[in-house]
């Protein structure tokens, strides 16, 4: 009997095949050998895998933040299907997400960073001397710098509510071990914020003019600038939501729309263009539609804005999805979430292997 020799598969072929696999499968392969373990941490592979995930149907996910905790859910053509809970993060009630990484915080705990795909978790150091209710309100943001592929966390503390004085710090996730203070600004920041194209946009209140503004933080240069809002409003900032549509900043009037059509503004070449989202007549009697903070992603050349029904049901969440390109609506349900409660946030994201530790080599 002739002996046979098993030929090894070239590494470049393995590289290509594995870049098309879901993160869950890649995590299982890490224990096979040192090569597979190091592969999922190699920067070129991480970036290629993230790009491939954008075109894989199973690479597109939702991160759902309910009062009971965080859940990840798969995207299905007929709605959201299976979901799983991210354990031990149920005490955090504020959140923001970019590139599948999300930060979460409360008034008493350190900010936590989590990769929704790998479930890797990291707690950042706290600025203890400023972390008490008497000092001021504080909010965190997570941003991504596309050029250097750095993730940064921004901490904003509204020190003086009457004057709108805000102090700001930044923490580079890949390299820093402590917070670095930046320039302060004279705007009262809210928790309505979104990151896109290397800029974190924050809905804010200018106490001097009593008008709403949008603070833009450049993640790369770590500088701030102020944008005017598309409406001349002194209304509360929680009446509006910042979202991304087709790679552009948009503002959605998200409250008190139960029997009215929804107002939408999209920033086009430094000018705000006004749009109206028509609610189907039968749905106007459904009860108030609550807009959720959904980071819209261009999937299959169309983008959705997600709304949640305010009607309370046990074990079922009713959602309404509006396709901004096709100008069409669809309804879907998420079951088995336990007691019915409105979501804090819902984010769209693409699977990633981005590390929460030191910069990839």
Short mmCIF file of C-alpha atoms in Angstrom, two decimals:
data_model
loop_
_atom_site.label_atom_id
_atom_site.label_comp_id
_atom_site.label_asym_id
_atom_site.label_seq_id
_atom_site.Cartn_x
_atom_site.Cartn_y
_atom_site.Cartn_z
CA UNK A 1 0.00 0.00 0.00
CA UNK A 2 1.42 3.35 -1.03
CA UNK A 3 1.68 6.00 1.62
CA UNK A 4 -0.15 9.22 0.92
CA UNK A 5 1.07 12.68 1.85
CA UNK A 6 -1.43 15.24 3.04
CA UNK A 7 -0.71 18.56 1.40
CA UNK A 8 -1.28 21.65 3.47
CA UNK A 9 -3.53 24.39 2.17
CA UNK A 10 -1.62 27.56 1.23
CA UNK A 11 -2.05 30.30 3.79
CA UNK A 12 -3.29 32.80 1.20
CA UNK A 13 -6.19 30.46 0.36
CA UNK A 14 -7.03 30.05 4.05
CA UNK A 15 -6.87 33.84 4.36
CA UNK A 16 -9.38 34.22 1.52
CA UNK A 17 -11.77 31.52 2.75
CA UNK A 18 -11.77 32.63 6.37
CA UNK A 19 -12.42 36.26 5.45
CA UNK A 20 -15.89 35.18 4.31
CA UNK A 21 -16.84 33.32 7.50
CA UNK A 22 -19.00 34.71 10.32
CA UNK A 23 -17.24 35.84 13.50
CA UNK A 24 -18.78 33.05 15.56
CA UNK A 25 -17.09 30.42 13.37
CA UNK A 26 -13.75 32.24 13.44
CA UNK A 27 -13.80 32.32 17.24
CA UNK A 28 -14.16 28.53 17.30
CA UNK A 29 -11.20 28.02 14.96
CA UNK A 30 -8.85 30.01 17.21
CA UNK A 31 -8.15 26.97 19.39
CA UNK A 32 -7.00 24.78 16.46
CA UNK A 33 -3.52 26.26 16.07
CA UNK A 34 -1.38 29.33 16.71
CA UNK A 35 -1.81 30.30 13.06
CA UNK A 36 -5.61 30.45 13.28
CA UNK A 37 -5.43 32.23 16.63
CA UNK A 38 -3.13 34.95 15.28
CA UNK A 39 -5.00 35.23 11.97
CA UNK A 40 -8.13 36.77 13.50
CA UNK A 41 -5.99 39.47 15.14
CA UNK A 42 -3.94 40.38 12.06
CA UNK A 43 -4.84 43.88 10.88
CA UNK A 44 -5.07 43.09 7.14
CA UNK A 45 -7.34 40.14 7.84
CA UNK A 46 -9.52 42.13 10.27
CA UNK A 47 -10.03 44.90 7.70
CA UNK A 48 -10.73 42.48 4.83
CA UNK A 49 -13.17 40.48 6.95
CA UNK A 50 -15.05 43.66 7.89
CA UNK A 51 -15.36 44.64 4.21
CA UNK A 52 -16.58 41.14 3.31
CA UNK A 53 -19.13 41.21 6.13
CA UNK A 54 -20.74 44.26 4.51
CA UNK A 55 -21.74 42.10 1.53
CA UNK A 56 -22.69 38.97 3.49
CA UNK A 57 -26.36 38.80 4.43
CA UNK A 58 -25.46 37.11 7.72
CA UNK A 59 -22.84 39.79 8.36
CA UNK A 60 -25.47 42.45 8.98
CA UNK A 61 -26.81 42.64 12.50
CA UNK A 62 -28.88 44.70 14.89
CA UNK A 63 -27.79 45.68 18.37
CA UNK A 64 -30.92 46.15 20.49
CA UNK A 65 -30.60 47.93 23.83
CA UNK A 66 -33.57 47.29 26.09
CA UNK A 67 -33.88 48.16 29.79
CA UNK A 68 -33.33 44.44 30.47
CA UNK A 69 -29.98 44.40 28.65
CA UNK A 70 -28.26 44.23 25.26
CA UNK A 71 -29.22 41.80 22.47
CA UNK A 72 -27.82 41.05 19.03
CA UNK A 73 -30.23 40.01 16.30
CA UNK A 74 -29.83 38.67 12.77
CA UNK A 75 -31.30 40.53 9.82
CA UNK A 76 -33.88 38.56 7.83
CA UNK A 77 -35.74 39.49 4.67
CA UNK A 78 -39.06 39.12 6.49
CA UNK A 79 -37.91 40.93 9.65
CA UNK A 80 -35.56 40.24 12.55
CA UNK A 81 -35.16 36.56 13.36
CA UNK A 82 -32.94 34.94 15.96
CA UNK A 83 -31.32 36.94 18.74
CA UNK A 84 -28.95 36.39 21.65
CA UNK A 85 -28.29 38.31 24.83
CA UNK A 86 -24.95 39.86 25.77
CA UNK A 87 -24.49 38.82 29.38
CA UNK A 88 -23.54 40.94 32.40
CA UNK A 89 -24.30 44.34 30.81
CA UNK A 90 -27.91 44.71 31.94
CA UNK A 91 -27.14 47.49 34.44
CA UNK A 92 -26.07 49.97 31.74
CA UNK A 93 -28.85 52.25 30.49
CA UNK A 94 -27.02 54.55 28.03
CA UNK A 95 -25.22 53.44 24.87
CA UNK A 96 -23.70 54.39 21.52
CA UNK A 97 -22.42 52.16 18.71
CA UNK A 98 -19.98 52.44 15.77
CA UNK A 99 -18.44 49.65 13.65
CA UNK A 100 -20.01 46.99 15.84
CA UNK A 101 -18.25 48.38 18.94
CA UNK A 102 -20.49 49.99 21.51
CA UNK A 103 -19.88 51.93 24.70
CA UNK A 104 -22.31 51.78 27.60
CA UNK A 105 -22.42 53.67 30.87
CA UNK A 106 -24.51 54.54 33.91
CA UNK A 107 -24.18 57.09 36.65
CA UNK A 108 -22.23 54.82 39.00
CA UNK A 109 -20.08 52.48 36.88
CA UNK A 110 -17.06 52.86 34.62
CA UNK A 111 -17.74 53.13 30.90
CA UNK A 112 -17.56 49.73 29.23
CA UNK A 113 -16.62 48.99 25.61
CA UNK A 114 -17.88 45.81 23.95
CA UNK A 115 -17.47 44.21 20.54
CA UNK A 116 -20.97 42.94 19.79
CA UNK A 117 -19.58 40.22 17.49
CA UNK A 118 -16.72 38.75 19.55
CA UNK A 119 -18.29 39.71 22.93
CA UNK A 120 -14.92 41.09 24.04
CA UNK A 121 -15.39 43.60 26.88
CA UNK A 122 -13.10 46.30 28.23
CA UNK A 123 -13.62 48.72 31.12
CA UNK A 124 -11.99 52.13 30.77
CA UNK A 125 -10.49 54.06 33.69
CA UNK A 126 -12.73 56.55 35.43
CA UNK A 127 -12.10 60.24 36.09
CA UNK A 128 -13.12 59.80 39.71
CA UNK A 129 -12.65 63.44 40.69
CA UNK A 130 -15.37 64.45 38.21
CA UNK A 131 -17.70 61.45 38.43
CA UNK A 132 -20.26 62.66 40.94
CA UNK A 133 -23.75 64.20 40.49
CA UNK A 134 -22.79 67.55 42.02
CA UNK A 135 -20.15 68.21 39.36
CA UNK A 136 -22.36 67.93 36.28
CA UNK A 137 -24.08 65.71 33.74
CA UNK A 138 -21.78 63.57 31.63
CA UNK A 139 -22.05 61.60 28.38
CA UNK A 140 -19.74 59.31 26.43
CA UNK A 141 -19.32 58.97 22.66
CA UNK A 142 -17.48 56.37 20.62
CA UNK A 143 -15.97 57.39 17.29
CA UNK A 144 -13.92 55.86 14.49
CA UNK A 145 -11.14 57.51 12.49
CA UNK A 146 -11.16 55.79 9.04
CA UNK A 147 -7.68 56.93 7.94
CA UNK A 148 -5.71 55.51 10.87
CA UNK A 149 -8.47 53.06 11.86
CA UNK A 150 -8.49 54.28 15.46
CA UNK A 151 -11.46 54.06 17.80
CA UNK A 152 -11.72 56.90 20.30
CA UNK A 153 -13.98 57.52 23.28
CA UNK A 154 -15.03 61.09 24.05
CA UNK A 155 -16.24 62.09 27.52
CA UNK A 156 -18.25 65.32 27.83
CA UNK A 157 -19.27 66.75 31.20
CA UNK A 158 -21.80 69.58 31.30
CA UNK A 159 -20.22 71.46 34.20
CA UNK A 160 -22.37 74.60 34.26
CA UNK A 161 -25.92 74.03 33.05
CA UNK A 162 -26.88 77.72 33.12
CA UNK A 163 -23.91 78.85 31.03
CA UNK A 164 -23.67 75.68 28.94
CA UNK A 165 -20.01 75.16 29.85
CA UNK A 166 -18.79 71.67 28.88
CA UNK A 167 -15.41 70.01 29.57
CA UNK A 168 -14.22 67.26 27.23
CA UNK A 169 -11.74 64.38 27.38
CA UNK A 170 -10.64 61.79 24.80
CA UNK A 171 -9.32 58.22 25.10
CA UNK A 172 -7.75 56.41 22.11
CA UNK A 173 -8.79 52.79 22.48
CA UNK A 174 -5.75 51.29 20.73
CA UNK A 175 -2.98 53.20 22.49
CA UNK A 176 -4.04 55.27 25.52
CA UNK A 177 -3.99 54.27 29.17
CA UNK A 178 -5.50 57.49 30.54
CA UNK A 179 -7.85 60.29 29.50
CA UNK A 180 -6.57 63.46 27.80
CA UNK A 181 -8.47 66.72 28.32
CA UNK A 182 -9.39 68.73 25.23
CA UNK A 183 -10.77 72.20 24.60
CA UNK A 184 -13.97 73.10 26.43
CA UNK A 185 -16.97 74.45 24.53
CA UNK A 186 -19.98 76.59 25.44
CA UNK A 187 -22.78 74.20 24.52
CA UNK A 188 -24.93 71.98 26.69
CA UNK A 189 -24.57 68.52 25.11
CA UNK A 190 -27.27 65.86 25.06
CA UNK A 191 -27.10 62.09 24.66
CA UNK A 192 -28.39 62.36 21.07
CA UNK A 193 -25.23 61.60 19.09
CA UNK A 194 -23.95 59.60 16.13
CA UNK A 195 -20.57 58.93 14.45
CA UNK A 196 -20.14 58.88 10.68
CA UNK A 197 -17.24 59.52 8.30
CA UNK A 198 -14.83 60.16 11.17
CA UNK A 199 -17.01 62.78 12.89
CA UNK A 200 -19.16 62.50 16.03
CA UNK A 201 -22.26 64.70 15.79
CA UNK A 202 -23.92 65.70 19.08
CA UNK A 203 -27.26 67.47 19.42
CA UNK A 204 -26.64 70.35 21.83
CA UNK A 205 -28.25 73.42 23.34
CA UNK A 206 -26.70 76.88 23.09
CA UNK A 207 -27.58 78.58 26.36
CA UNK A 208 -26.53 82.02 25.09
CA UNK A 209 -28.97 82.00 22.15
CA UNK A 210 -31.48 79.50 23.59
CA UNK A 211 -31.26 77.53 20.34
CA UNK A 212 -30.44 73.96 19.45
CA UNK A 213 -27.07 73.38 17.76
CA UNK A 214 -25.13 70.38 16.47
CA UNK A 215 -21.60 69.95 17.83
CA UNK A 216 -19.28 68.16 15.38
CA UNK A 217 -16.21 66.45 16.88
CA UNK A 218 -13.52 65.42 14.37
CA UNK A 219 -12.18 62.10 15.69
CA UNK A 220 -8.86 62.45 13.84
CA UNK A 221 -7.92 66.05 14.69
CA UNK A 222 -9.78 66.04 18.04
CA UNK A 223 -11.35 69.44 17.31
CA UNK A 224 -14.89 70.79 17.65
CA UNK A 225 -17.04 72.93 15.38
CA UNK A 226 -20.65 74.07 15.63
CA UNK A 227 -23.35 73.44 12.99
CA UNK A 228 -26.70 75.16 12.80
CA UNK A 229 -29.79 73.00 13.13
CA UNK A 230 -32.16 72.69 10.15
CA UNK A 231 -34.95 74.25 12.19
CA UNK A 232 -35.07 77.42 14.25
CA UNK A 233 -36.24 75.66 17.35
CA UNK A 234 -36.06 76.19 21.08
CA UNK A 235 -37.79 72.84 21.60
CA UNK A 236 -36.28 70.19 23.84
CA UNK A 237 -33.51 68.22 22.15
CA UNK A 238 -35.20 64.91 22.95
CA UNK A 239 -37.83 65.79 20.33
CA UNK A 240 -35.21 65.12 17.64
CA UNK A 241 -32.91 62.28 16.63
CA UNK A 242 -29.61 62.31 14.73
CA UNK A 243 -29.32 59.50 12.17
CA UNK A 244 -27.21 58.60 9.13
CA UNK A 245 -28.80 58.22 5.71
CA UNK A 246 -26.76 57.30 2.63
CA UNK A 247 -23.59 58.46 4.36
CA UNK A 248 -25.10 61.85 5.21
CA UNK A 249 -26.16 63.45 8.47
CA UNK A 250 -29.92 63.63 8.98
CA UNK A 251 -32.25 64.92 11.68
CA UNK A 252 -35.55 63.25 12.44
CA UNK A 253 -38.37 64.83 14.44
CA UNK A 254 -39.12 61.76 16.46
CA UNK A 255 -41.72 62.69 19.08
CA UNK A 256 -45.42 63.46 19.07
CA UNK A 257 -45.96 62.01 15.61
CA UNK A 258 -48.85 59.73 16.47
CA UNK A 259 -51.26 61.11 13.87
CA UNK A 260 -48.97 63.29 11.82
CA UNK A 261 -46.41 62.63 9.14
CA UNK A 262 -42.76 62.69 10.18
CA UNK A 263 -40.33 65.49 9.39
CA UNK A 264 -36.84 64.65 8.14
CA UNK A 265 -33.89 66.90 7.22
CA UNK A 266 -30.81 65.67 5.32
CA UNK A 267 -27.56 67.66 5.13
CA UNK A 268 -26.68 68.09 1.44
CA UNK A 269 -23.58 70.18 0.56
CA UNK A 270 -23.80 72.19 3.80
CA UNK A 271 -27.52 72.84 3.24
CA UNK A 272 -30.43 71.14 4.97
CA UNK A 273 -33.04 69.60 2.66
CA UNK A 274 -36.47 69.02 4.13
CA UNK A 275 -38.43 65.79 3.57
CA UNK A 276 -41.72 64.36 4.76
CA UNK A 277 -42.19 60.69 5.67
CA UNK A 278 -45.83 59.78 5.11
CA UNK A 279 -47.25 57.36 7.66
CA UNK A 280 -49.76 54.88 6.17
CA UNK A 281 -53.24 55.91 7.23
CA UNK A 282 -54.12 52.61 9.03
CA UNK A 283 -50.94 52.90 11.13
CA UNK A 284 -51.81 56.37 12.38
CA UNK A 285 -54.39 54.69 14.58
CA UNK A 286 -51.82 52.19 15.89
CA UNK A 287 -50.70 54.58 18.56
CA UNK A 288 -47.63 56.77 18.72
CA UNK A 289 -44.60 55.59 16.72
CA UNK A 290 -41.42 56.07 18.72
CA UNK A 291 -38.27 56.72 16.70
CA UNK A 292 -35.27 54.74 17.82
CA UNK A 293 -31.66 55.78 17.56
CA UNK A 294 -30.84 53.59 14.57
CA UNK A 295 -27.54 53.90 12.75
CA UNK A 296 -28.77 53.40 9.19
CA UNK A 297 -26.48 51.34 6.97
CA UNK A 298 -26.63 51.01 3.19
CA UNK A 299 -27.65 47.39 2.73
CA UNK A 300 -28.59 46.22 -0.78
CA UNK A 301 -28.75 49.85 -1.97
CA UNK A 302 -31.57 50.79 0.34
CA UNK A 303 -31.71 52.16 3.86
CA UNK A 304 -34.24 51.76 6.62
CA UNK A 305 -35.33 53.92 9.54
CA UNK A 306 -36.75 51.85 12.37
CA UNK A 307 -39.74 52.93 14.47
CA UNK A 308 -41.28 51.14 17.43
CA UNK A 309 -44.95 50.95 18.28
CA UNK A 310 -45.88 52.42 21.65
CA UNK A 311 -48.56 49.78 22.18
CA UNK A 312 -47.55 47.50 25.05
CA UNK A 313 -47.55 43.74 24.44
CA UNK A 314 -46.16 40.91 26.53
CA UNK A 315 -43.25 39.12 24.85
CA UNK A 316 -43.56 40.91 21.48
CA UNK A 317 -42.00 44.10 20.10
CA UNK A 318 -43.72 45.62 17.06
CA UNK A 319 -41.46 47.55 14.69
CA UNK A 320 -42.07 49.58 11.54
CA UNK A 321 -39.33 49.99 8.95
CA UNK A 322 -39.29 52.83 6.42
CA UNK A 323 -37.10 52.47 3.32
CA UNK A 324 -35.91 55.98 2.50
CA UNK A 325 -34.98 55.07 -1.09
CA UNK A 326 -38.08 53.12 -2.06
CA UNK A 327 -40.36 55.23 0.17
CA UNK A 328 -42.03 52.08 1.41
CA UNK A 329 -42.99 50.67 4.80
CA UNK A 330 -42.98 47.18 6.26
CA UNK A 331 -43.90 45.80 9.66
CA UNK A 332 -42.09 43.10 11.60
CA UNK A 333 -42.05 41.65 15.10
CA UNK A 334 -39.42 40.54 17.58
CA UNK A 335 -40.62 37.83 19.94
CA UNK A 336 -39.40 36.28 23.19
CA UNK A 337 -37.81 39.45 24.56
CA UNK A 338 -39.63 38.90 27.85
CA UNK A 339 -41.76 41.64 29.37
CA UNK A 340 -42.68 44.28 26.82
CA UNK A 341 -40.71 47.51 27.18
CA UNK A 342 -39.67 50.16 24.70
CA UNK A 343 -36.06 49.96 23.52
CA UNK A 344 -33.49 52.46 24.70
CA UNK A 345 -31.69 52.22 21.34
CA UNK A 346 -31.41 50.05 18.26
CA UNK A 347 -28.33 50.14 16.03
CA UNK A 348 -27.48 48.58 12.70
CA UNK A 349 -23.95 47.23 12.43
CA UNK A 350 -21.71 44.93 10.41
CA UNK A 351 -19.79 42.08 12.03
CA UNK A 352 -16.19 42.91 12.89
CA UNK A 353 -13.11 41.52 14.62
CA UNK A 354 -11.91 44.92 15.83
CA UNK A 355 -9.86 44.53 18.99
CA UNK A 356 -10.41 46.54 22.17
CA UNK A 357 -6.77 46.30 23.20
CA UNK A 358 -3.52 47.61 21.78
CA UNK A 359 -3.20 48.57 18.12
CA UNK A 360 -3.10 45.61 15.76
CA UNK A 361 0.21 44.75 14.14
#
